[in-house]
Coordinates of C-alpha atoms and ligand atoms in Angstrom, one line a residue:
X1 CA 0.0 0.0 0.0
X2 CA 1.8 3.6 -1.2
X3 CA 1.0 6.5 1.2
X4 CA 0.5 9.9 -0.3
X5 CA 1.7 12.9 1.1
X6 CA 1.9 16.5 -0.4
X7 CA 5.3 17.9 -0.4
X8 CA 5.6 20.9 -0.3
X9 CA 8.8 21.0 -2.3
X10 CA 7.0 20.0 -5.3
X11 CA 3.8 21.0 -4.4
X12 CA 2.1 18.6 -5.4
X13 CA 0.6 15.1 -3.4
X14 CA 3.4 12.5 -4.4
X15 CA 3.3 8.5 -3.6
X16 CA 5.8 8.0 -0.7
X17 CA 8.9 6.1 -1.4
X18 CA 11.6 5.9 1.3
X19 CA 14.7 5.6 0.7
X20 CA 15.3 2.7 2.7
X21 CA 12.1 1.1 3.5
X22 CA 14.0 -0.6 6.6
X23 CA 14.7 2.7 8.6
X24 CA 12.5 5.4 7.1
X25 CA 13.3 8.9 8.4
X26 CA 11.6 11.5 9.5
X27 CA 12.3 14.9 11.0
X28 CA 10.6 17.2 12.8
X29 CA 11.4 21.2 14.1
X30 CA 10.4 20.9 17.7
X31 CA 9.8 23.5 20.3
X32 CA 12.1 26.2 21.3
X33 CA 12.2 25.5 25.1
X34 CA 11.1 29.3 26.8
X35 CA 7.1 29.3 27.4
X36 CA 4.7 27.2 28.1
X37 CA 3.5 24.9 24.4
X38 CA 0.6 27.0 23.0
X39 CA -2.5 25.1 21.2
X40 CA -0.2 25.9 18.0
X41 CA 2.7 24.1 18.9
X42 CA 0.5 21.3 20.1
X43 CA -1.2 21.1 16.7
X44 CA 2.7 20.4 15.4
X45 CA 3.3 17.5 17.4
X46 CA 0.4 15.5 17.5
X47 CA 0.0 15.8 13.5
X48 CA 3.4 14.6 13.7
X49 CA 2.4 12.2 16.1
X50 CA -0.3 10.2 13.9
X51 CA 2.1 10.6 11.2
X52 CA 4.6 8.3 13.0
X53 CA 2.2 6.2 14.0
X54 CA 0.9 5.7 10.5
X55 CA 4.7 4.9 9.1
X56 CA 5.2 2.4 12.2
X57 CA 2.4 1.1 11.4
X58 CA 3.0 0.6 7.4
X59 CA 7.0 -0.3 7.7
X60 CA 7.0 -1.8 11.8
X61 CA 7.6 -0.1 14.6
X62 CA 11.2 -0.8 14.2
X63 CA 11.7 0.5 10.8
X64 CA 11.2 4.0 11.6
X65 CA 13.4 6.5 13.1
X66 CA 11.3 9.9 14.0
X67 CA 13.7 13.0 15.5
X68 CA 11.7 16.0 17.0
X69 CA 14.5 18.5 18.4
X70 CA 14.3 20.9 21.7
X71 CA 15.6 24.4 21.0
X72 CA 17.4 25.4 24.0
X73 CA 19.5 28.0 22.8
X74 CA 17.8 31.2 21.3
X75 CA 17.6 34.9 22.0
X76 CA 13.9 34.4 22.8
X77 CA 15.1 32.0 25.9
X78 CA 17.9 34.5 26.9
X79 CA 15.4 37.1 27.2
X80 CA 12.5 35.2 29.2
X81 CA 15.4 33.7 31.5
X82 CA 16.6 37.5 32.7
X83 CA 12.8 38.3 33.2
X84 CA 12.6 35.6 35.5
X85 CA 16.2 35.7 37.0
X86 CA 16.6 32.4 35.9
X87 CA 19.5 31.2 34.0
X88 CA 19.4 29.8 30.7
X89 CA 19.6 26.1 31.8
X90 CA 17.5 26.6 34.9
X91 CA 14.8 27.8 31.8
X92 CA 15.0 25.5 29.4
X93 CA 14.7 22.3 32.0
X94 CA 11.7 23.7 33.5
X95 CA 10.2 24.4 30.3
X96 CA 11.4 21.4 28.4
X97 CA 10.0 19.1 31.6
X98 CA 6.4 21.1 31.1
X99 CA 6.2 20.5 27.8
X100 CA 7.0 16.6 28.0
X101 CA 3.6 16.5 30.5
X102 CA 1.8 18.2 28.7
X103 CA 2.2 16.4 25.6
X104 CA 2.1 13.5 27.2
X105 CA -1.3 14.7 28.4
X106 CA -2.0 15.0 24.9
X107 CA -1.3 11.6 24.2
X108 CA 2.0 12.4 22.2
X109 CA 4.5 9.1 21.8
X110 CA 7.7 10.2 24.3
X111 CA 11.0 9.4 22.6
X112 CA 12.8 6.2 23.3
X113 CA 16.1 5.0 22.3
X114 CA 14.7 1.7 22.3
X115 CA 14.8 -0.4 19.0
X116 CA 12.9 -2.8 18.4
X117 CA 10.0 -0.7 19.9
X118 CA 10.9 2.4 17.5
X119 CA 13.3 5.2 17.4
X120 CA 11.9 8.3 18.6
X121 CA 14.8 10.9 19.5
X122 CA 14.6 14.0 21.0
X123 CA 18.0 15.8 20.7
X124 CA 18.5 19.0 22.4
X125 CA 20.4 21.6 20.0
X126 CA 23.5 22.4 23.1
X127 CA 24.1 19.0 23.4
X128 CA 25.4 19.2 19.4
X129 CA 27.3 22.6 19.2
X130 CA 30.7 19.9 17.9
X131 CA 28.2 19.1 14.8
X132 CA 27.1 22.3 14.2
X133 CA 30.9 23.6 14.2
X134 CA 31.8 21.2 12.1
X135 CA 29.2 21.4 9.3
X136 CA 29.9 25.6 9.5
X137 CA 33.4 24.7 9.0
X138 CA 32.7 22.5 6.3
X139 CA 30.7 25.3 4.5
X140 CA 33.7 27.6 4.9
X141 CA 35.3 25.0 3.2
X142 CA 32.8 25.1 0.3
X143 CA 32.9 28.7 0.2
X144 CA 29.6 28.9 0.9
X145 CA 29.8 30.7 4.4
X146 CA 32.5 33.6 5.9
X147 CA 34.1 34.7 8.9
X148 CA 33.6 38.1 10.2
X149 CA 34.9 39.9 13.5
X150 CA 34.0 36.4 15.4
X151 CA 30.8 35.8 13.5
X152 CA 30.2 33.2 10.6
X153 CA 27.3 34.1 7.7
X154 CA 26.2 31.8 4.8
X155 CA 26.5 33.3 1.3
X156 CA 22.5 32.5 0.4
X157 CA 24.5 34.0 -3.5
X158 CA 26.5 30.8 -3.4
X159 CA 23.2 28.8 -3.7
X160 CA 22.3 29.2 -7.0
X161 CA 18.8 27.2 -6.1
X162 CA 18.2 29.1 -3.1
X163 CA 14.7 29.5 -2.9
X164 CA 13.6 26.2 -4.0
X165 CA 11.0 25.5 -1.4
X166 CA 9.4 28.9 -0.1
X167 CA 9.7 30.4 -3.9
X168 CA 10.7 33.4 -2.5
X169 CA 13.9 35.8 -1.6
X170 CA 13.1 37.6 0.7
X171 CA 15.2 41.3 0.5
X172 CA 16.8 41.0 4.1
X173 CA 16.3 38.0 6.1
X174 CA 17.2 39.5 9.4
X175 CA 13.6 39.1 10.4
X176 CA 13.3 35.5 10.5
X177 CA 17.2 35.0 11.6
X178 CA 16.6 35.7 15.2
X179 CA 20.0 37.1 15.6
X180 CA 20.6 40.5 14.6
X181 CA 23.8 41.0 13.0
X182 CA 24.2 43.9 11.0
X183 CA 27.4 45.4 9.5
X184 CA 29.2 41.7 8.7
X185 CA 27.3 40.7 6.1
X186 CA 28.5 41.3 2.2
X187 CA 25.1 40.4 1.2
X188 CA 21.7 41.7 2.8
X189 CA 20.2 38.2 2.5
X190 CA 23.3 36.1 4.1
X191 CA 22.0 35.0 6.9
X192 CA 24.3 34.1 10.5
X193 CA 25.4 30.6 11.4
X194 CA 27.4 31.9 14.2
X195 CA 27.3 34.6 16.6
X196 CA 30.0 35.9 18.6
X197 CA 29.1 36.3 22.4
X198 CA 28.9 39.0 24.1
X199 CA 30.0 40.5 27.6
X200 CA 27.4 40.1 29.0
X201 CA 26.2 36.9 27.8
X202 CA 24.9 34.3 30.5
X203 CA 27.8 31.8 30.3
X204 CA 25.2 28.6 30.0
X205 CA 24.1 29.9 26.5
X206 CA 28.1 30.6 25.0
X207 CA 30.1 28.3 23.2
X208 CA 34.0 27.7 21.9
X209 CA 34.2 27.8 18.4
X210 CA 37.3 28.0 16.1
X211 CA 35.5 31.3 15.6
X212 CA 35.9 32.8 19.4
X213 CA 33.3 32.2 21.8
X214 CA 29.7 32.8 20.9
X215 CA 26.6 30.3 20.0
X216 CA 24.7 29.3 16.9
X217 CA 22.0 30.6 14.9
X218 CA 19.0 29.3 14.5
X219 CA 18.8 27.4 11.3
X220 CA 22.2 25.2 11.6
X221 CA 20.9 22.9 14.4
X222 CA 18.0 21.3 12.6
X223 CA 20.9 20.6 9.3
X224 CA 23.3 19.6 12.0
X225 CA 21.0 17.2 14.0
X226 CA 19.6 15.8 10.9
X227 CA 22.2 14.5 9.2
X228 CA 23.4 13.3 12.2
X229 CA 20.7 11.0 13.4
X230 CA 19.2 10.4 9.8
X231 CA 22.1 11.2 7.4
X232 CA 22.7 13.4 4.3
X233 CA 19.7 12.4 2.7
X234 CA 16.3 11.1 4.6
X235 CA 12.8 10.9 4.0
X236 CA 10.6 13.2 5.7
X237 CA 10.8 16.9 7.1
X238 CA 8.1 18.5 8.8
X239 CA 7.2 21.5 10.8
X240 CA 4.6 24.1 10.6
X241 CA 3.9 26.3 7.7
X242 CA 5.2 29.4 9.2
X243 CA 9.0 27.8 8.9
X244 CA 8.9 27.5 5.7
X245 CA 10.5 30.8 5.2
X246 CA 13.0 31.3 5.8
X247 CA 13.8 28.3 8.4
X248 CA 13.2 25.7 6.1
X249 CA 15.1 27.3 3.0
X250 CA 18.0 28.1 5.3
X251 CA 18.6 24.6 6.1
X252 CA 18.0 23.7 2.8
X253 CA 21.0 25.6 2.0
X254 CA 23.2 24.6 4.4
X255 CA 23.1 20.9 4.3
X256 CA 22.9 21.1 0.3
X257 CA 26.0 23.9 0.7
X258 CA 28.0 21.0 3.7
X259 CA 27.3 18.0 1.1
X260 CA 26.7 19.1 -2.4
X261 CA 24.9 16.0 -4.5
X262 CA 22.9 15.4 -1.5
X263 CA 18.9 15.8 -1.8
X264 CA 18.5 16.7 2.2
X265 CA 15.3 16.3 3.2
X266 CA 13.0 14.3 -0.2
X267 CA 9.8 15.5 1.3
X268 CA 8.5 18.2 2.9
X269 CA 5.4 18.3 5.2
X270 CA 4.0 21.3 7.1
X271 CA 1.3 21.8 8.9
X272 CA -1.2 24.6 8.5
X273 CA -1.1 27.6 11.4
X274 CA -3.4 27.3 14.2
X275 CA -5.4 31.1 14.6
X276 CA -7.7 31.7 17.9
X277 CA -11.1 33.5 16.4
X278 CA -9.4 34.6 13.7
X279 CA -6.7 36.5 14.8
X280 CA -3.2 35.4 15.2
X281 CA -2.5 34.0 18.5
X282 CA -0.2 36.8 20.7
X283 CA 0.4 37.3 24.1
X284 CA -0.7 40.9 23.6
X285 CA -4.3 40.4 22.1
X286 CA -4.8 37.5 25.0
X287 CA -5.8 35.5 23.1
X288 CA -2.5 33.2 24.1
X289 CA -3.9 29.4 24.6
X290 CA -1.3 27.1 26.3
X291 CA -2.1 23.6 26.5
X292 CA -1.4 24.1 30.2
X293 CA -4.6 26.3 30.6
X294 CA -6.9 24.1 29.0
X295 CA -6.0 21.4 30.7
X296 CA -6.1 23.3 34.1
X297 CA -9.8 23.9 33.4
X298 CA -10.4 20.0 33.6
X299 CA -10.5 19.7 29.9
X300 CA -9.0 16.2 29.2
X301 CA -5.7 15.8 27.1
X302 CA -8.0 13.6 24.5
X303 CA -10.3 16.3 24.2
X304 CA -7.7 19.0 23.1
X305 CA -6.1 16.4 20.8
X306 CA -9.5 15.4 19.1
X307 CA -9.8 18.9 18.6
X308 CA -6.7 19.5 17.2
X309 CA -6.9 16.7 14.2
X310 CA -10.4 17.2 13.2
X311 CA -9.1 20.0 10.8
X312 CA -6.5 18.4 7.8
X313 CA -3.4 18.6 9.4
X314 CA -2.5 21.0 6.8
X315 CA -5.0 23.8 6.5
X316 CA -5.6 26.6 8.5
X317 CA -7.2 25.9 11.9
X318 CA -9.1 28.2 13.5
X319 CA -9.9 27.6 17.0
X320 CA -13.1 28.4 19.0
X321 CA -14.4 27.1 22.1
X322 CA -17.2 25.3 20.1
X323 CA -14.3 22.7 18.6
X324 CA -14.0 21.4 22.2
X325 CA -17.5 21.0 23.2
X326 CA -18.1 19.1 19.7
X327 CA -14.8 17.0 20.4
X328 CA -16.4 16.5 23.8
X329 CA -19.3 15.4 22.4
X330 CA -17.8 13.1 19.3
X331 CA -15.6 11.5 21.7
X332 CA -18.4 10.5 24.5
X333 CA -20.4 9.0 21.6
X334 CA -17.5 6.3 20.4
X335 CA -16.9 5.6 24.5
X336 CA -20.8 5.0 25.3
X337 CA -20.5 2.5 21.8
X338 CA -17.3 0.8 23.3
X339 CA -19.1 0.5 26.7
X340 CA -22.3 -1.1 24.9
X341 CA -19.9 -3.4 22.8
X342 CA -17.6 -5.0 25.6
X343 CA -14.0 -5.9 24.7
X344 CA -15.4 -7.5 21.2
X345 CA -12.7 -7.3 18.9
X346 CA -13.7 -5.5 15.4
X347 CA -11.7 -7.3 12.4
X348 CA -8.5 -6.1 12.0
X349 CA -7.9 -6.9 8.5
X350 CA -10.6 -4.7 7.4
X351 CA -9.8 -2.1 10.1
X352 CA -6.1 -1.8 8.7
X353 CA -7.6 -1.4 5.1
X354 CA -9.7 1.6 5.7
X355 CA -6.9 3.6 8.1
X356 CA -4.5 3.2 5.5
X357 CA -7.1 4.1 2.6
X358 CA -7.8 7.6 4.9
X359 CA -4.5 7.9 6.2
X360 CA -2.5 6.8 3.1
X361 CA -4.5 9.9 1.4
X362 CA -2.2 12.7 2.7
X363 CA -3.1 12.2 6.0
X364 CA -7.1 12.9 5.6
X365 CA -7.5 12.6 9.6
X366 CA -11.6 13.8 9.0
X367 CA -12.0 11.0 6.3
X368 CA -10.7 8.2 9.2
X369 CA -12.9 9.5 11.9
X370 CA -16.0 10.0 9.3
X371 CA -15.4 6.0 9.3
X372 CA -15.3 5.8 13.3
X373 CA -18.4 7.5 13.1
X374 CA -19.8 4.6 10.8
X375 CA -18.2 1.9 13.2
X376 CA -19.4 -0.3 16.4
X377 CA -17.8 0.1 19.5
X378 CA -15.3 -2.8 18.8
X379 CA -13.8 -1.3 15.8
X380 CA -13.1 1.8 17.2
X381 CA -10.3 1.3 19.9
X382 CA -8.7 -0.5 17.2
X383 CA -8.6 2.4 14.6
X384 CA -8.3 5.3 17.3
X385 CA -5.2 3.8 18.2
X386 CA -3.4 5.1 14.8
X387 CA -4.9 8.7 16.1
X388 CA -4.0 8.2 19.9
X389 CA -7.3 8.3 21.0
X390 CA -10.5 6.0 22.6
X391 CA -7.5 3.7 24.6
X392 CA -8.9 4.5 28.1
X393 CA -11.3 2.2 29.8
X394 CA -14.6 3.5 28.9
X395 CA -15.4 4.1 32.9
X396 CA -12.3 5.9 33.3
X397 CA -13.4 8.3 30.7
X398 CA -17.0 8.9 32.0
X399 CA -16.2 9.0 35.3
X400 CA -12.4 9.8 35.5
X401 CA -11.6 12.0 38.6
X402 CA -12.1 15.1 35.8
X403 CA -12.8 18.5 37.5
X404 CA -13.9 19.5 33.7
X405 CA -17.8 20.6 35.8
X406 CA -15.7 22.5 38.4
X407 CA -13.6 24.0 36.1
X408 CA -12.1 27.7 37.2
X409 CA -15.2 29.3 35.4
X410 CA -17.7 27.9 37.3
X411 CA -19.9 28.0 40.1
X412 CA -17.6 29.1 43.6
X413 CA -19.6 27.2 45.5
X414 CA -18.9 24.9 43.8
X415 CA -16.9 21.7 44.9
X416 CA -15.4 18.6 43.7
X417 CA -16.8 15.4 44.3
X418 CA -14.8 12.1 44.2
X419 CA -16.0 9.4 42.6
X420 CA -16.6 7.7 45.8
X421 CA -18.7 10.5 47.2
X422 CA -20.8 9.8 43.9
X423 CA -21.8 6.5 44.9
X424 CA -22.0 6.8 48.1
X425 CA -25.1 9.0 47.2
X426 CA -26.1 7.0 44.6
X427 CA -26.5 4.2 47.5
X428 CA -28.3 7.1 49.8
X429 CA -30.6 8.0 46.5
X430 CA -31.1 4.1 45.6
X431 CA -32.2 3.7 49.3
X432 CA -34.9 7.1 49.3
X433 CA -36.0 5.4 46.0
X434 CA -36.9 2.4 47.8
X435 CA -38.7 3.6 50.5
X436 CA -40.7 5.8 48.0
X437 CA -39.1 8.4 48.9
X438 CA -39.1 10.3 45.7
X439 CA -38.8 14.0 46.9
X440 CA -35.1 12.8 48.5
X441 CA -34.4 10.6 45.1
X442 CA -35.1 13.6 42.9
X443 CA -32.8 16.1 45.3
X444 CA -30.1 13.6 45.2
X445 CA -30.6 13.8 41.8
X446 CA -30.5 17.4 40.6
X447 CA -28.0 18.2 43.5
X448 CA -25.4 15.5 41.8
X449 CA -26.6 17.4 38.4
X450 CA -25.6 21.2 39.1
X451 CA -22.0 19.4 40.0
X452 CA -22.1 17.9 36.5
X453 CA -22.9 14.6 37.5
X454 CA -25.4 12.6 35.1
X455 CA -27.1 9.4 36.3
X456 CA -28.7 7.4 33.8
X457 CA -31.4 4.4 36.1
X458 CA -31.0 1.3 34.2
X459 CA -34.0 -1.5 33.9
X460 CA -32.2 -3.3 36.1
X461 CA -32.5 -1.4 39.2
X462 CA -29.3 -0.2 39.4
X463 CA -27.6 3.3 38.3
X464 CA -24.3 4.2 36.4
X465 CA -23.3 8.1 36.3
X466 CA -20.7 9.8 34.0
X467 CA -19.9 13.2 34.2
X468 CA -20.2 16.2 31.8
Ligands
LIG1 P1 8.5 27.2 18.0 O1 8.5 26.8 19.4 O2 7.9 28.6 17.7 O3 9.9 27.1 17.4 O4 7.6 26.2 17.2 C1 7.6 24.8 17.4 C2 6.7 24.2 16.3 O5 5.4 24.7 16.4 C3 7.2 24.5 14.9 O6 7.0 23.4 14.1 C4 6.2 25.6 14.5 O7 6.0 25.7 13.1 C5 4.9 25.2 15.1 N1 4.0 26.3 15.4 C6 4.3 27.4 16.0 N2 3.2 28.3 16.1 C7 2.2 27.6 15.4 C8 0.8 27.9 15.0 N3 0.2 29.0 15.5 N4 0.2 27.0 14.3 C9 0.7 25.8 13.9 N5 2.0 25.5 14.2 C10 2.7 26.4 14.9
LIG2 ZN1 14.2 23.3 12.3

């Protein structure tokens, strides 16, 4: 069965065809470690998420190697860190340990260096400053990058196909370079690869370099990493849309500069950008959604996700609170079917067939789940497996200790009852109902209700409860 995926470099859908169908290759720009993982960075990783799961599950688990680095050196992180009169490395473990839980919250795959189970790395960008020096020297070397006064700047005019993936030159880069270096350059567009330190530089963010001490820009760790873990030439790149330029190009042109003849990345996948009602998601419009927020309002981890992949992973997503009530919703439907139908096993033979004919079309998330919606409940912990979701017990979902009813919008007086609590006044209700009396049942009742606590009496006397 081929997979189709559009790559962006050609821009058109193209069958997939690794280059080595025993260790197909994928990577992945991951977060740059100095907030909190907004909904946007979340929609990165779990798209990248299912795709993994979808090549594991076409070439085995053990035939895949997926790298997602951490960016933990970047101006952005030196200038949170002196806001909080943190250091750098203080920072970037904090923020690199929150955004672990709450992807795993999400129900992200953590990196393990385990083959056979898979290779999922997670390589942090300061633990590979000796690869990054290296391939920078190696450009020298191919006169594709000079030294000035202690900083080092690729020569984009050296790359005659610069521009290949974005389609664009952009006059100055500076913008996207997140270094500023200004008089060193002999072209506007040359963009840095190293940066010489300064003074006053917090020592946990400066490197030696044959170069004098300083760090590197942004782009060289993803080429450096790369072809590290995957080699000159791989399968898959990803990220979102908004690296494409110049991110993207710029390691294009470094890796293709360090190894000429080599085709770098073969495909190139990007998600579309995540907006919040429209409007770009900033810290100064508030309308700045971490996945830690949500999640502190008792929203669970499989609800964000849900609502996350129900868009194509690459078109615009534009999120509203009404995309997690429906997830909500969706998702409660395919747990009260996998409750009705037991552990029955669907057929996996035909389950298999119909992820990969959704899946093996670029992706098309929305096509797989309108077949979950067609599907009995034991089908569907089968196929939501390929989309991490519908694994947990269907009680544990219902009733899990959730404070979503109690979340921080509602009701002060409002207070969260354990799931023992529950049926202990499900026993106190059962009794009242007994002894006929029905003005105590039908408290017990609506009391349990405005806490967001549904019971459903079943013929056979008894009651099950779930909540909202
Ligand atoms: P960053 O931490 O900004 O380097 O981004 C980490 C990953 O999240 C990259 O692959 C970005 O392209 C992606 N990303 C950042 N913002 C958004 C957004 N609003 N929508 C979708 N993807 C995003
Ligand atoms: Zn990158």
């Amino acid at each position: 069965m081929t997979l189709f995926l559009y790559n962006t470099l050609t821009r058109k859908k193209e069958p997939f065809m690794p280059i080595d169908a025993s260790n197909v290759r994928m990577y992945v720009c991951g977060p740059t470690v100095y907030d909190r993982a907004h909904l946007g960075n979340a929609r990165s990783v779990v798209v990248y998420d299912v795709l993994y799961r979808l090549l594991r599950q076409v070439y085995g688990a053990e035939h895949v190697t997926y790298v997602r680095n951490i960016t933990d050196v970047d101006d952005k992180i030196n200038t949170a860190a002196i806001a909080r009169g943190i250091t750098i490395r203080q920072l970037t473990e904090e923020v690199t340990d929150w955004f672990h839980d709450d992807m795993s919250a999400l129900g992200v795959l953590e990196a393990n260096n385990n083959k056979p189970n898979g290779l999922m790395i997670e390589p942090k960008a300061t633990d590979h400053i000796t690869q990054m020096v290296k391939m920078i020297e190696r450009l020298i070397n191919n006169d594709k990058a000079y030294a000035a006064d202690g900083h080092v700047l690729f020569s984009v005019k050296s790359m005659p196909n610069y521009g290949v993936l974005s389609g664009r030159i952009q006059e100055d880069l500076n913008a996207g370079a997140r270094i500023k270096v200004e008089s060193y350059k002999r072209d506007p567009n040359d963009f840095v690869l190293w940066k010489s330190a300064d003074a006053e530089d917090d020592p946990s963010s400066v490197f030696d370099s044959p170069w004098g001490k300083g760090r590197p820009g942004w782009h060289i760790e993803c080429s450096a990493m790369s072809t590290h873990y995957l080699g000159q030439d791989f399968d898959i790149h990803g990220g979102g849309s908004d690296l494409m330029f110049p991110h993207h190009e710029n390691e294009i042109a470094q890796s293709c500069g360090a190894y000429p003849g080599s085709g770098f990345a073969h495909m190139w996948v990007h998600n579309g950008f995540l907006t919040v009602n429209g409007e770009k998601m900033s810290k100064s419009l508030g309308n700045f959604i971490t996945v830690r927020d949500l999640l502190d309002k008792g929203i669970q981890g499989e609800v964000i996700r849900y609502a996350l992949l129900k868009t194509k992973y690459n078109e615009p997503l534009d999120w509203n609170d009404k995309l997690l009530s429906d997830a909500k919703k969706e998702l409660d439907t395919f747990y009260r079917r996998i409750k009705k139908d037991g552990g029955k096993e669907g057929m996996q033979k035909e389950s298999d067939a119909l992820i990969l004919k959704a899946l093996g079309e670029d992706l098309n998330v929305p096509s797989l789940l309108s077949v979950l919606h067609a599907n009995t409940g034991g089908t569907l912990k089968y196929m939501g497996k390929i989309l991490g979701i519908l694994q947990q017990e269907p009680d544990e979902w219902f009733k899990g200790n959730s404070t979503a009813a109690l979340g921080a919008d509602n009701d002060a007086n409002a207070v969260l009852l354990t799931n023992s609590s529950i049926e202990l006044l499900i026993l106190d209700r059962n009794e009242a109902k007994k002894a006929k009396d029905w003005k105590k049942a039908d408290y017990i009742r609506n009391n349990l209700k405005s806490h967001g606590i549904i019971l459903e009496d079943r013929p056979d006397g008894t009651t099950d409860w779930r909540r909202i």
